């Protein structure tokens, strides 16, 4: 998926509003052959004849050959409920505060909740890359300047070399080699990862997936080809009700390892409201010039 460095093009007006997909079109590349796209009404096509239709909800799915289905509709609904309640608002604010203007790409960006805050802070445009079609439907309406693109980082990012000013990852797979390829020289990569004490009060009682050992060391290994700009930690406490806790479990990877009956039983073992620690590391790196 090579190509010369490009910039996001000015968006055309459709129905009186700027269109996010048109704004990022110059940066998109065909996932089959790597060629640039042109848009004809509701279809993206390249010179080699590969065509991708826009879904009626407004996203385009460029996930070719991916076996990753991503989050289910139930997981996406739980995530929208939990994030919409503002429980991770300080994390979102910290992420937006470390963003730079230009074209932002949120890899594994889910519903677009985080990227919406980023583009609002920078005034730029953004694209969510996400394998889940349920999440893409939500991401397509997350913000007027956010486009939703179906894709899997492990199959390659469908973006041109040096076309992106900012890449963000929040609790998501990263793909460092692809991130470096699509970032412009001097572009910024902001990664949010959980600290060992993240959600420690409820992980055990609710049977949630734990934080992997050596997570920080693996991230630093991936950053070897980048310049480390900054790294700090954010900790705060949120009071979560049983309903909040149910959404928390069901919105993440723990949802694949539990069922509703088991979750209900576990929720009965915790108080009606629990003070829960949110603890994350924010790592900022720069692509070498």
Coordinates of C-alpha atoms in Angstrom, one line a residue:
X1 CA 0.0 0.0 0.0
X2 CA 2.7 2.4 -1.0
X3 CA 2.3 5.9 -2.5
X4 CA 3.6 9.4 -2.2
X5 CA 2.7 11.4 0.9
X6 CA -0.7 13.0 0.5
X7 CA -2.8 15.4 2.5
X8 CA -6.5 15.1 3.2
X9 CA -8.4 17.0 0.5
X10 CA -11.0 19.7 1.1
X11 CA -14.3 18.1 1.5
X12 CA -17.1 18.6 -1.0
X13 CA -20.5 19.7 0.2
X14 CA -23.3 17.2 0.1
X15 CA -26.7 18.4 1.2
X16 CA -25.2 21.6 2.6
X17 CA -22.7 19.8 4.9
X18 CA -19.1 19.0 4.6
X19 CA -18.6 15.3 4.1
X20 CA -15.9 13.6 6.2
X21 CA -15.3 10.7 3.8
X22 CA -14.6 13.1 1.0
X23 CA -12.2 15.0 3.2
X24 CA -10.1 11.9 3.9
X25 CA -10.5 10.4 0.4
X26 CA -7.1 11.6 -0.9
X27 CA -5.4 9.6 1.9
X28 CA -7.3 6.4 1.4
X29 CA -5.8 3.6 -0.6
X30 CA -7.3 0.4 -2.2
X31 CA -6.6 -2.5 0.2
X32 CA -6.2 -4.8 -2.8
X33 CA -3.7 -3.0 -4.9
X34 CA -2.7 0.2 -3.0
X35 CA -4.0 2.6 -5.7
X36 CA -5.7 5.9 -5.0
X37 CA -9.5 6.1 -5.0
X38 CA -12.0 8.2 -6.8
X39 CA -15.6 8.5 -5.7
X40 CA -18.5 8.0 -8.0
X41 CA -21.7 8.7 -6.0
X42 CA -21.8 5.9 -3.4
X43 CA -18.8 3.9 -4.6
X44 CA -15.1 4.2 -4.2
X45 CA -13.1 2.8 -7.1
X46 CA -9.4 2.6 -8.1
X47 CA -7.8 2.5 -11.6
X48 CA -7.5 -1.3 -11.3
X49 CA -11.2 -1.7 -11.1
X50 CA -11.6 -2.5 -7.5
X51 CA -14.9 -1.1 -6.1
X52 CA -16.2 -0.6 -2.6
X53 CA -19.7 0.6 -1.9
X54 CA -20.6 3.0 0.8
X55 CA -23.0 1.6 3.4
X56 CA -26.3 3.4 3.8
X57 CA -25.2 4.4 7.3
X58 CA -22.3 6.3 5.8
X59 CA -19.2 4.1 6.3
X60 CA -17.1 2.3 3.8
X61 CA -15.7 -1.2 4.5
X62 CA -12.2 -1.7 3.2
X63 CA -11.6 -4.9 5.3
X64 CA -10.4 -7.4 2.6
X65 CA -9.4 -10.9 3.8
X66 CA -9.8 -10.1 7.5
X67 CA -11.1 -12.8 9.8
X68 CA -11.7 -10.4 12.6
X69 CA -15.3 -9.6 13.1
X70 CA -14.7 -7.2 15.9
X71 CA -17.2 -6.2 18.5
X72 CA -20.8 -7.4 18.4
X73 CA -23.8 -5.1 18.3
X74 CA -24.4 -5.8 22.0
X75 CA -20.8 -4.9 22.9
X76 CA -21.1 -1.7 20.9
X77 CA -24.3 -0.7 22.6
X78 CA -22.7 -1.3 26.0
X79 CA -19.7 0.8 25.0
X80 CA -21.8 3.6 23.8
X81 CA -23.8 3.6 27.1
X82 CA -20.7 3.5 29.3
X83 CA -18.6 6.1 27.4
X84 CA -21.7 8.3 26.9
X85 CA -22.1 8.4 30.7
X86 CA -18.7 10.1 30.9
X87 CA -16.9 7.5 33.0
X88 CA -13.7 7.8 30.9
X89 CA -14.1 11.5 30.3
X90 CA -10.7 12.4 31.9
X91 CA -9.0 9.8 29.6
X92 CA -10.7 11.3 26.5
X93 CA -9.7 14.8 27.6
X94 CA -6.1 13.7 28.1
X95 CA -6.0 12.1 24.7
X96 CA -7.4 15.2 23.0
X97 CA -4.9 17.4 24.9
X98 CA -2.0 15.5 23.3
X99 CA -3.4 15.6 19.8
X100 CA -2.0 17.6 16.9
X101 CA -4.0 19.3 14.1
X102 CA -4.4 17.7 10.7
X103 CA -5.7 14.3 9.7
X104 CA -6.1 11.9 12.6
X105 CA -6.5 8.1 12.4
X106 CA -7.9 6.2 15.4
X107 CA -6.9 2.5 14.9
X108 CA -9.4 0.2 16.5
X109 CA -11.4 3.4 17.2
X110 CA -14.8 1.6 17.9
X111 CA -17.7 4.0 18.0
X112 CA -15.6 7.1 17.3
X113 CA -16.2 8.5 20.8
X114 CA -12.5 9.3 21.4
X115 CA -11.8 10.6 17.9
X116 CA -14.8 12.9 18.0
X117 CA -13.1 14.7 21.0
X118 CA -9.8 14.8 19.2
X119 CA -11.1 16.5 16.0
X120 CA -13.2 18.8 18.1
X121 CA -10.1 19.9 20.0
X122 CA -7.8 20.3 16.9
X123 CA -10.3 21.4 14.3
X124 CA -9.0 18.8 11.9
X125 CA -10.5 15.8 10.2
X126 CA -10.4 12.1 11.3
X127 CA -11.0 8.5 10.3
X128 CA -11.9 5.6 12.6
X129 CA -10.4 2.3 11.4
X130 CA -12.5 -0.5 12.9
X131 CA -13.3 -4.1 11.9
X132 CA -16.7 -4.2 13.5
X133 CA -19.6 -3.2 11.3
X134 CA -21.8 -2.5 14.3
X135 CA -19.2 0.0 15.6
X136 CA -18.7 1.5 12.1
X137 CA -22.4 2.4 12.0
X138 CA -22.0 4.4 15.2
X139 CA -18.7 5.9 14.2
X140 CA -20.2 7.2 11.0
X141 CA -22.3 9.6 13.0
X142 CA -19.8 10.3 15.8
X143 CA -18.8 13.7 14.5
X144 CA -19.3 15.7 11.2
X145 CA -15.5 15.6 10.6
X146 CA -15.0 11.9 11.4
X147 CA -15.2 9.2 8.6
X148 CA -15.7 5.5 9.4
X149 CA -13.6 3.0 7.5
X150 CA -13.8 -0.7 7.9
X151 CA -10.3 -2.3 8.2
X152 CA -8.0 -4.5 10.2
X153 CA -4.6 -3.2 11.2
X154 CA -3.1 -6.7 10.9
X155 CA -4.1 -6.8 7.2
X156 CA -2.6 -3.3 6.6
X157 CA -3.9 0.2 7.0
X158 CA -5.7 1.3 3.8
X159 CA -4.0 4.7 3.9
X160 CA -1.1 6.2 1.8
X161 CA 2.4 6.5 3.0
X162 CA 2.9 9.7 5.0
X163 CA -0.7 10.7 4.8
X164 CA -1.7 11.0 8.4
X165 CA -0.7 13.6 11.0
X166 CA -1.8 11.8 14.1
X167 CA -2.5 8.1 15.0
X168 CA -4.3 7.2 18.2
X169 CA -4.8 3.8 19.9
X170 CA -7.0 3.5 23.0
X171 CA -6.9 -0.1 24.4
X172 CA -6.6 -1.4 20.8
X173 CA -4.3 -3.4 18.6
X174 CA -1.5 -1.2 17.3
X175 CA 0.6 -2.5 14.3
X176 CA 3.7 -0.3 14.8
X177 CA 5.1 -0.9 11.3
X178 CA 1.9 0.2 9.6
X179 CA 1.6 3.2 11.9
X180 CA 5.0 4.4 11.0
X181 CA 4.3 3.9 7.3
X182 CA 1.2 6.1 7.3
X183 CA 2.5 8.8 9.6
X184 CA 4.1 11.8 8.0
X185 CA 7.6 12.6 9.1
X186 CA 7.2 14.3 12.5
X187 CA 3.7 12.9 12.9
X188 CA 2.5 11.9 16.3
X189 CA 1.4 8.6 17.7
X190 CA -0.6 8.6 21.0
X191 CA -1.2 5.3 22.7
X192 CA -3.4 4.7 25.8
X193 CA -2.8 1.5 27.7
X194 CA -4.1 0.2 31.0
X195 CA -1.9 0.2 34.1
X196 CA -1.9 -2.9 36.3
X197 CA -4.3 -1.4 38.8
X198 CA -6.9 -0.4 36.2
X199 CA -10.3 -1.6 37.4
X200 CA -8.6 -3.6 40.1
X201 CA -11.6 -3.5 42.5
X202 CA -14.0 -5.3 40.1
X203 CA -11.8 -7.4 37.7
X204 CA -11.8 -10.4 40.0
X205 CA -15.4 -10.3 41.3
X206 CA -16.8 -9.8 37.8
X207 CA -14.5 -12.3 36.0
X208 CA -13.0 -9.7 33.8
X209 CA -9.9 -10.1 31.6
X210 CA -6.8 -8.9 33.5
X211 CA -4.0 -6.6 32.3
X212 CA -1.3 -8.6 30.6
X213 CA 2.1 -8.7 32.3
X214 CA 4.9 -6.9 30.4
X215 CA 2.5 -4.7 28.5
X216 CA 4.7 -1.6 28.9
X217 CA 7.8 -3.4 27.8
X218 CA 6.1 -4.6 24.7
X219 CA 4.9 -1.1 23.8
X220 CA 8.4 0.3 24.3
X221 CA 9.7 -2.4 22.0
X222 CA 7.2 -1.3 19.3
X223 CA 8.3 2.3 19.8
X224 CA 12.0 1.5 19.0
X225 CA 11.6 3.0 15.5
X226 CA 9.9 6.2 16.9
X227 CA 11.1 9.1 19.0
X228 CA 9.6 9.0 22.5
X229 CA 8.1 12.5 23.2
X230 CA 6.3 12.0 26.5
X231 CA 4.9 9.3 28.8
X232 CA 2.8 9.8 31.9
X233 CA 0.1 8.2 33.9
X234 CA -3.5 9.1 34.7
X235 CA -5.4 7.8 37.7
X236 CA -8.8 8.7 39.0
X237 CA -11.8 7.0 40.7
X238 CA -15.3 6.6 39.4
X239 CA -18.4 5.5 41.3
X240 CA -20.1 2.8 39.2
X241 CA -23.5 1.3 39.7
X242 CA -24.3 -2.3 38.9
X243 CA -25.7 -1.1 35.6
X244 CA -22.5 0.8 34.8
X245 CA -20.5 -2.3 35.8
X246 CA -22.6 -4.5 33.5
X247 CA -21.9 -2.2 30.6
X248 CA -18.2 -2.1 31.5
X249 CA -17.9 -5.9 31.3
X250 CA -20.0 -6.3 28.2
X251 CA -18.2 -3.6 26.2
X252 CA -14.8 -5.2 26.2
X253 CA -13.0 -8.5 25.6
X254 CA -14.5 -9.9 28.8
X255 CA -17.8 -10.1 27.0
X256 CA -16.4 -13.0 24.9
X257 CA -15.8 -14.9 28.2
X258 CA -19.1 -14.5 30.0
X259 CA -22.8 -14.9 29.6
X260 CA -25.7 -12.8 30.9
X261 CA -26.7 -15.3 33.6
X262 CA -23.1 -15.6 35.0
X263 CA -22.7 -11.8 34.9
X264 CA -26.0 -11.2 36.8
X265 CA -24.8 -13.6 39.4
X266 CA -21.5 -11.9 39.8
X267 CA -23.1 -8.5 40.0
X268 CA -25.1 -9.7 43.0
X269 CA -21.9 -10.1 44.9
X270 CA -20.8 -6.5 44.6
X271 CA -22.4 -3.4 46.3
X272 CA -25.0 -1.3 44.5
X273 CA -22.2 1.3 43.9
X274 CA -18.5 0.7 43.8
X275 CA -15.6 3.1 43.7
X276 CA -13.4 1.9 40.8
X277 CA -9.9 2.9 39.9
X278 CA -9.2 4.0 36.3
X279 CA -5.5 3.9 35.7
X280 CA -3.9 4.4 32.3
X281 CA -0.6 5.2 30.7
X282 CA -0.5 7.8 27.9
X283 CA 2.5 7.4 25.6
X284 CA 3.3 10.0 22.9
X285 CA 5.8 9.2 20.2
X286 CA 6.9 11.0 17.0
X287 CA 7.7 9.5 13.6
X288 CA 11.3 10.3 12.7
X289 CA 11.8 13.1 10.2

